[in-house]
Coordinates of N, CA, C and O in Angstrom, one line a residue:
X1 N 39.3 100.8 125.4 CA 39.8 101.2 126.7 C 39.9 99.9 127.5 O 39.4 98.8 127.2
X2 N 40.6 100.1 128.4 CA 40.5 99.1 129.3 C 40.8 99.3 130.7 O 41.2 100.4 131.2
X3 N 40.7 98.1 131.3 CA 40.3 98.0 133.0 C 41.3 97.0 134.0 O 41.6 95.9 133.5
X4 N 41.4 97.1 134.4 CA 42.5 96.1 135.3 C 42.6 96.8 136.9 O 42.7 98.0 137.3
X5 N 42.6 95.1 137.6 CA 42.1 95.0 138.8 C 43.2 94.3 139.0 O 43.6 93.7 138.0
X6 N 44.3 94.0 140.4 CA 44.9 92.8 140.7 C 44.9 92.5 141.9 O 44.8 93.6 142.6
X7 N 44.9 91.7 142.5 CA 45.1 91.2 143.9 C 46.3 90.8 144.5 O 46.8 90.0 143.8
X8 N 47.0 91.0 145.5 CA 48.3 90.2 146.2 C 48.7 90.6 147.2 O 48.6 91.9 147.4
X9 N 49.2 89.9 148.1 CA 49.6 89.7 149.3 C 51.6 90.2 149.1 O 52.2 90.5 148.0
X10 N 52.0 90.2 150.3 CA 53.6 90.9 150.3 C 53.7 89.5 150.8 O 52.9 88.9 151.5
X11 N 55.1 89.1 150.0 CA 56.0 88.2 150.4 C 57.2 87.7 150.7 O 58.0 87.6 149.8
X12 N 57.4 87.3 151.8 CA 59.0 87.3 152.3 C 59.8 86.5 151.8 O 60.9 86.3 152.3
X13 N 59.3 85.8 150.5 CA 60.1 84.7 150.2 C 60.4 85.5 148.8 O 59.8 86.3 148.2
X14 N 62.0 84.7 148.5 CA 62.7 85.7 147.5 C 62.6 84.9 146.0 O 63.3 85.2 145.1
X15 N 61.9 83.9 145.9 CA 61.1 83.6 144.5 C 59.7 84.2 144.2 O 58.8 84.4 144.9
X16 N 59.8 84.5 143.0 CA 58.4 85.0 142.6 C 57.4 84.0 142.8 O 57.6 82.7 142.9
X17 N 56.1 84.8 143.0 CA 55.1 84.2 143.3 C 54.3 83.4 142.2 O 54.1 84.3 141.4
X18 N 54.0 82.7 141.8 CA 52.9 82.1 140.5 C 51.8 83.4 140.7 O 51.3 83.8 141.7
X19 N 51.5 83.8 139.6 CA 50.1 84.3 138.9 C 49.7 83.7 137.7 O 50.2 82.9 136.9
X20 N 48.3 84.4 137.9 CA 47.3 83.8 136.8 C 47.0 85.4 136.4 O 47.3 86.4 137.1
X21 N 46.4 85.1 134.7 CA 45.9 86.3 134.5 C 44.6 86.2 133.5 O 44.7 85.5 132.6
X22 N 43.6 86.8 133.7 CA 42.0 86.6 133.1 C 41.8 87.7 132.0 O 42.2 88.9 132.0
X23 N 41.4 87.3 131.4 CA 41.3 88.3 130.2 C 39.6 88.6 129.5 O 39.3 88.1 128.4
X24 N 38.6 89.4 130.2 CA 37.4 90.0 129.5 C 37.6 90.2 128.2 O 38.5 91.0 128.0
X25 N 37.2 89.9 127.4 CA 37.0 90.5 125.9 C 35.1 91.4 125.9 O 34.1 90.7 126.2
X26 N 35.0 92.5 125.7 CA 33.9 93.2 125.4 C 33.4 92.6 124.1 O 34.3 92.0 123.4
X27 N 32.4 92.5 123.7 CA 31.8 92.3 122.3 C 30.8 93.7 122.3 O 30.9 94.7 122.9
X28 N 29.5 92.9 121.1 CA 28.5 93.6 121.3 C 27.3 93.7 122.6 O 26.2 93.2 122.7
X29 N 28.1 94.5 123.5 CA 27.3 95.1 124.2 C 27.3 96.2 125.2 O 28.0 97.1 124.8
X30 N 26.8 96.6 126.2 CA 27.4 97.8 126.6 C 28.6 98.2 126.8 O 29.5 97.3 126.8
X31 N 28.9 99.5 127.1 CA 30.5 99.8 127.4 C 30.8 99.1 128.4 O 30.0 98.6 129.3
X32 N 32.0 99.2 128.4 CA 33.2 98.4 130.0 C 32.9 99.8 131.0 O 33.0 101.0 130.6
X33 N 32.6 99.5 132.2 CA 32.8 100.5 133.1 C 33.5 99.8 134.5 O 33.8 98.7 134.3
X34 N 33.7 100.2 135.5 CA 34.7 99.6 137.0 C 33.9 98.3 137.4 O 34.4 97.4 138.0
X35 N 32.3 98.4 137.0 CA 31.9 97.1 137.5 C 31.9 96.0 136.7 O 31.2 95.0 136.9
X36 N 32.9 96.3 135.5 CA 32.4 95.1 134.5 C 33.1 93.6 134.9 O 33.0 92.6 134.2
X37 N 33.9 93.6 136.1 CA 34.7 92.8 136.5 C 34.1 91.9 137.3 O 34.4 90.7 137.3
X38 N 33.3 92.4 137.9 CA 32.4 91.8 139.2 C 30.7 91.6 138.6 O 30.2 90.6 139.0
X39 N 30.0 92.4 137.8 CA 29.0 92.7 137.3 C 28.9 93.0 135.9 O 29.1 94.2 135.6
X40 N 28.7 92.1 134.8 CA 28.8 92.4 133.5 C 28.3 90.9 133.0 O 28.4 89.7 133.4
X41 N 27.7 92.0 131.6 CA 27.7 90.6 130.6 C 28.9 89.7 130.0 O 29.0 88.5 129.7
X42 N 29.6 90.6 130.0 CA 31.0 90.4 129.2 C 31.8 89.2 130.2 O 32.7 88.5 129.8
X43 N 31.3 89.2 131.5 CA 32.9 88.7 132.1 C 31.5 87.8 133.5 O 30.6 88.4 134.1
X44 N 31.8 86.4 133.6 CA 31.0 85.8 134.1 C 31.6 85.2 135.6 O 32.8 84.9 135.6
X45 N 30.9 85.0 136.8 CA 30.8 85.0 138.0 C 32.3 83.7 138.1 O 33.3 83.9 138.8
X46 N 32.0 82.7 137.3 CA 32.8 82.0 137.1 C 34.1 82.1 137.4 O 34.8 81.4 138.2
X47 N 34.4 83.1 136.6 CA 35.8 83.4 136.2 C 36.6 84.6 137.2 O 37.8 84.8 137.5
X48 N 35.2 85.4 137.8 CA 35.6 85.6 139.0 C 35.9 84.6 139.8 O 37.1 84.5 140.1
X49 N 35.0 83.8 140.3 CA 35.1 82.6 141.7 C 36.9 82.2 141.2 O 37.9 82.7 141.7
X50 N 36.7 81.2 140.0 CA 38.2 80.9 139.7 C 39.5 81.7 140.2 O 40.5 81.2 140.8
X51 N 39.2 83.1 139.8 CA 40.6 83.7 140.7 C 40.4 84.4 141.9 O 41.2 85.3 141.9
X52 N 39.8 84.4 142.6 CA 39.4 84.3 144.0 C 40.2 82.9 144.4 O 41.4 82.9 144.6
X53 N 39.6 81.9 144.4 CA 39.9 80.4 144.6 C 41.6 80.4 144.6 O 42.2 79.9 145.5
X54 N 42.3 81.2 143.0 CA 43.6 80.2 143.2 C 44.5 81.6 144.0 O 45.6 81.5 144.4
X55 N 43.6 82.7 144.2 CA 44.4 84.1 145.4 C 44.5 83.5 146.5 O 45.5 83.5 147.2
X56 N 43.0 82.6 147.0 CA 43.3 82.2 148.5 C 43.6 80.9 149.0 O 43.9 80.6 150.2
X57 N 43.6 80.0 148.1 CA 43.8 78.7 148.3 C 44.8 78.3 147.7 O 44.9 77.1 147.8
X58 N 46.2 79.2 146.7 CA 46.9 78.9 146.1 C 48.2 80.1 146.5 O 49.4 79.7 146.3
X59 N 47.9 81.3 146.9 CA 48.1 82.3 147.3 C 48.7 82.9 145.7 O 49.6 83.7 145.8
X60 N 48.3 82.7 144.5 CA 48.7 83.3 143.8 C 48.5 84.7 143.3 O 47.3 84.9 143.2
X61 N 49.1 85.4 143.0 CA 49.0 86.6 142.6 C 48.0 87.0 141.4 O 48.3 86.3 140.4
X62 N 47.1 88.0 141.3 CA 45.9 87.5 140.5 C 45.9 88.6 139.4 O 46.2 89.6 140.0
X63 N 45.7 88.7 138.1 CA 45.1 90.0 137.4 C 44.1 89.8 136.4 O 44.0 88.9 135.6
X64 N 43.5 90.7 136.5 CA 42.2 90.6 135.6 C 42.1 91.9 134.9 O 42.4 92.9 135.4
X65 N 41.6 91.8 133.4 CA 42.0 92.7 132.4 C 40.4 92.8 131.8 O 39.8 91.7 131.9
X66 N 39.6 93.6 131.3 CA 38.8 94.0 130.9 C 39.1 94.5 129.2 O 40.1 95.2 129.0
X67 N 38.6 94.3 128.5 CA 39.3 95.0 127.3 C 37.7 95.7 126.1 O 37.1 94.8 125.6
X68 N 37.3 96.6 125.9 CA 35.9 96.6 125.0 C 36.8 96.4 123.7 O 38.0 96.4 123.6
X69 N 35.8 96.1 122.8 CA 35.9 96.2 121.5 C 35.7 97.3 120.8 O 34.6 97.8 120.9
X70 N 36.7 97.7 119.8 CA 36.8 99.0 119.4 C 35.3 99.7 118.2 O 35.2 100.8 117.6
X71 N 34.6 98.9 118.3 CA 33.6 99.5 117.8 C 32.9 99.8 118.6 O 32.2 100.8 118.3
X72 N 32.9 99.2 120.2 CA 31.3 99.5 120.8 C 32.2 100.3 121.7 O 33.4 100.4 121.9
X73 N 30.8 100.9 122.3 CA 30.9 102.0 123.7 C 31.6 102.9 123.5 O 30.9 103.5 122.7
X74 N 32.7 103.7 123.8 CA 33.5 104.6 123.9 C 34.2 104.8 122.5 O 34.0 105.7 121.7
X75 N 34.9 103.7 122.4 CA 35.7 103.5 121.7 C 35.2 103.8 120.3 O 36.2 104.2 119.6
X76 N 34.4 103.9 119.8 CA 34.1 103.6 118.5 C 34.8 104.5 117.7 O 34.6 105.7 118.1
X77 N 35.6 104.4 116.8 CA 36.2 105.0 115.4 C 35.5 105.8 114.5 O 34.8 105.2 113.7
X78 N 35.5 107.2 114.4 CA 34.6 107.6 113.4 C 35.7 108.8 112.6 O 36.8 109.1 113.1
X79 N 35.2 109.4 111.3 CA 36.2 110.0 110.9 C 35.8 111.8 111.4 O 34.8 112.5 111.5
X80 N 37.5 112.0 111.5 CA 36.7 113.3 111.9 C 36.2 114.5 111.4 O 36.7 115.1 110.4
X81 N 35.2 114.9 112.2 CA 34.0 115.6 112.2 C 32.7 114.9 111.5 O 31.8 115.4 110.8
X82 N 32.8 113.4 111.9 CA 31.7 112.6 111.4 C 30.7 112.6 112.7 O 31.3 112.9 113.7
X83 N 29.5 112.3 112.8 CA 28.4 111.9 113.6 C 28.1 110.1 113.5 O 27.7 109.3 114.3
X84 N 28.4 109.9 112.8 CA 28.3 108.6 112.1 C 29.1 107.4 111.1 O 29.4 107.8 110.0
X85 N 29.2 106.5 111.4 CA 30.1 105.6 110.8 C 30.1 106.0 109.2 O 29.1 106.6 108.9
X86 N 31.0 105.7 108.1 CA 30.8 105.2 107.5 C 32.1 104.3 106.8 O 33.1 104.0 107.4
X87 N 31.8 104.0 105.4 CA 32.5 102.6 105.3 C 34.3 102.7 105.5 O 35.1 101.7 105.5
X88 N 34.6 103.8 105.6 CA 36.2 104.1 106.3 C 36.1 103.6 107.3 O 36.8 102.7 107.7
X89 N 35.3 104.2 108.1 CA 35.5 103.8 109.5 C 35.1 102.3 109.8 O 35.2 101.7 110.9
X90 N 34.6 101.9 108.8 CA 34.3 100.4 109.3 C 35.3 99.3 108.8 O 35.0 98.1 108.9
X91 N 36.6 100.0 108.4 CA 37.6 99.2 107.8 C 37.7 97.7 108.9 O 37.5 96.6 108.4
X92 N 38.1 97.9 110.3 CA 38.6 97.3 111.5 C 37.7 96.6 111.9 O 38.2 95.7 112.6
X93 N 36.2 96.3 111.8 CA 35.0 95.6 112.0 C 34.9 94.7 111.7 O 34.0 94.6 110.9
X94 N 35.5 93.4 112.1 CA 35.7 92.2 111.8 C 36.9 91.1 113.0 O 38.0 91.2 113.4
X95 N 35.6 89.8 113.1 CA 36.5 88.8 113.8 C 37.7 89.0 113.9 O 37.9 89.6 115.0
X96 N 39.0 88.8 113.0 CA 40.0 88.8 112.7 C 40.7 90.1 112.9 O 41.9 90.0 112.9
X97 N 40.0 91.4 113.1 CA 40.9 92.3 113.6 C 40.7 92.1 115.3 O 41.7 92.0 116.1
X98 N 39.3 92.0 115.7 CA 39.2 91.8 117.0 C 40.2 91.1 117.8 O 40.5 91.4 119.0
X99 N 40.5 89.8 117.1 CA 41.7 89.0 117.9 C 42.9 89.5 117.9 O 43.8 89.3 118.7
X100 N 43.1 90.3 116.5 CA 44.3 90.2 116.5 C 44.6 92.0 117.9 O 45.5 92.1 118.7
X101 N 43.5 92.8 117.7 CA 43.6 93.8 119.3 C 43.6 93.0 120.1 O 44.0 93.5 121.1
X102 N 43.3 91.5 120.4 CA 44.2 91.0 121.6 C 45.1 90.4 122.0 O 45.7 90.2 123.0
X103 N 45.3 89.9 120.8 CA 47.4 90.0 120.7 C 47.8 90.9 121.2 O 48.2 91.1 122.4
X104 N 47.6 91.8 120.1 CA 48.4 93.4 120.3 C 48.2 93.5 122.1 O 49.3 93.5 122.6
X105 N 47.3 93.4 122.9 CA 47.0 93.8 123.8 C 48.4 92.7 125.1 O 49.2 92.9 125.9
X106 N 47.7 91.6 124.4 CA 48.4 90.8 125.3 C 49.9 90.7 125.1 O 50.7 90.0 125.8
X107 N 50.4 91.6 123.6 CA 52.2 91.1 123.8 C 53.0 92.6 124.2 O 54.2 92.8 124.1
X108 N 51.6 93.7 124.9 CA 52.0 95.1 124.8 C 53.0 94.9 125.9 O 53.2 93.8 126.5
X109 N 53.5 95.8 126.2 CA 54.7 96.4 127.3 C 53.7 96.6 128.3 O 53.6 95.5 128.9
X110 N 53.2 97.2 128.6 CA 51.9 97.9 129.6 C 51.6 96.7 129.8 O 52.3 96.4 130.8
X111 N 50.5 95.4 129.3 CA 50.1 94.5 130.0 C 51.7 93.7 130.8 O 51.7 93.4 132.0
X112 N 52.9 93.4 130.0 CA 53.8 92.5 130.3 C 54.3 93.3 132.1 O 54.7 92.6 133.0
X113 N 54.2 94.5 132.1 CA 54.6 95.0 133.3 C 53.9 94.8 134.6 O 54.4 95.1 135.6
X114 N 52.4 94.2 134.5 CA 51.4 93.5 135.2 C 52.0 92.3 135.5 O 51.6 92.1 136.7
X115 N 52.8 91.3 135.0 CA 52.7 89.8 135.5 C 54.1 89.8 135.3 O 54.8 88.8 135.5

């Protein structure tokens, strides 16, 4: 699942504005919920300040993306009418699929319609 927040101001000028866009990746740990943007392990104060900083002091247009990992929290894959993983379901469990859900994420139509 995922979460997305953006910030911006209306503008009278008829070039687009510069944005930035931040990207949460979930690992192993709790689920993503509305405060994982502002409050979470996953996503650090930091990276909030940073796009705060270039919204008001750069005026740019801001988006922030939350994304869990498909094993934990909600998401988890099980086969159905299972209670419990097993080794089908644990096909996808691995580094290398993880990145590659953030490709897929980041070259989707749905994110590209954000920036």
């Amino acid at each position: 699942s995922s979460s997305s927040s953006s910030s911006s101001s209306s503008s009278s000028s008829s070039s687009p504005r510069e944005s930035a866009a931040f990207l949460c990746v979930g690992g192993e740990g709790p689920s993503l919920d509305t405060s994982v943007l502002v409050d979470s392990v996953h996503c650090t104060g930091d990276m909030i300040g940073l796009a705060t900083k270039l919204h008001q002091d750069h005026g740019m247009d801001i988006h922030l993306f939350a994304l869990e990992h498909r094993y934990y929290g909600e998401s988890f894959p099980l086969s159905e009418g299972s209670d419990y993983p097993d080794y089908e379901d644990l096909t996808y469990l691995s580094s290398r699929q993880a990145v590659q859900d953030v490709v897929q994420f980041v070259q989707s139509d749905e994110t590209a319609q954000h920036l």
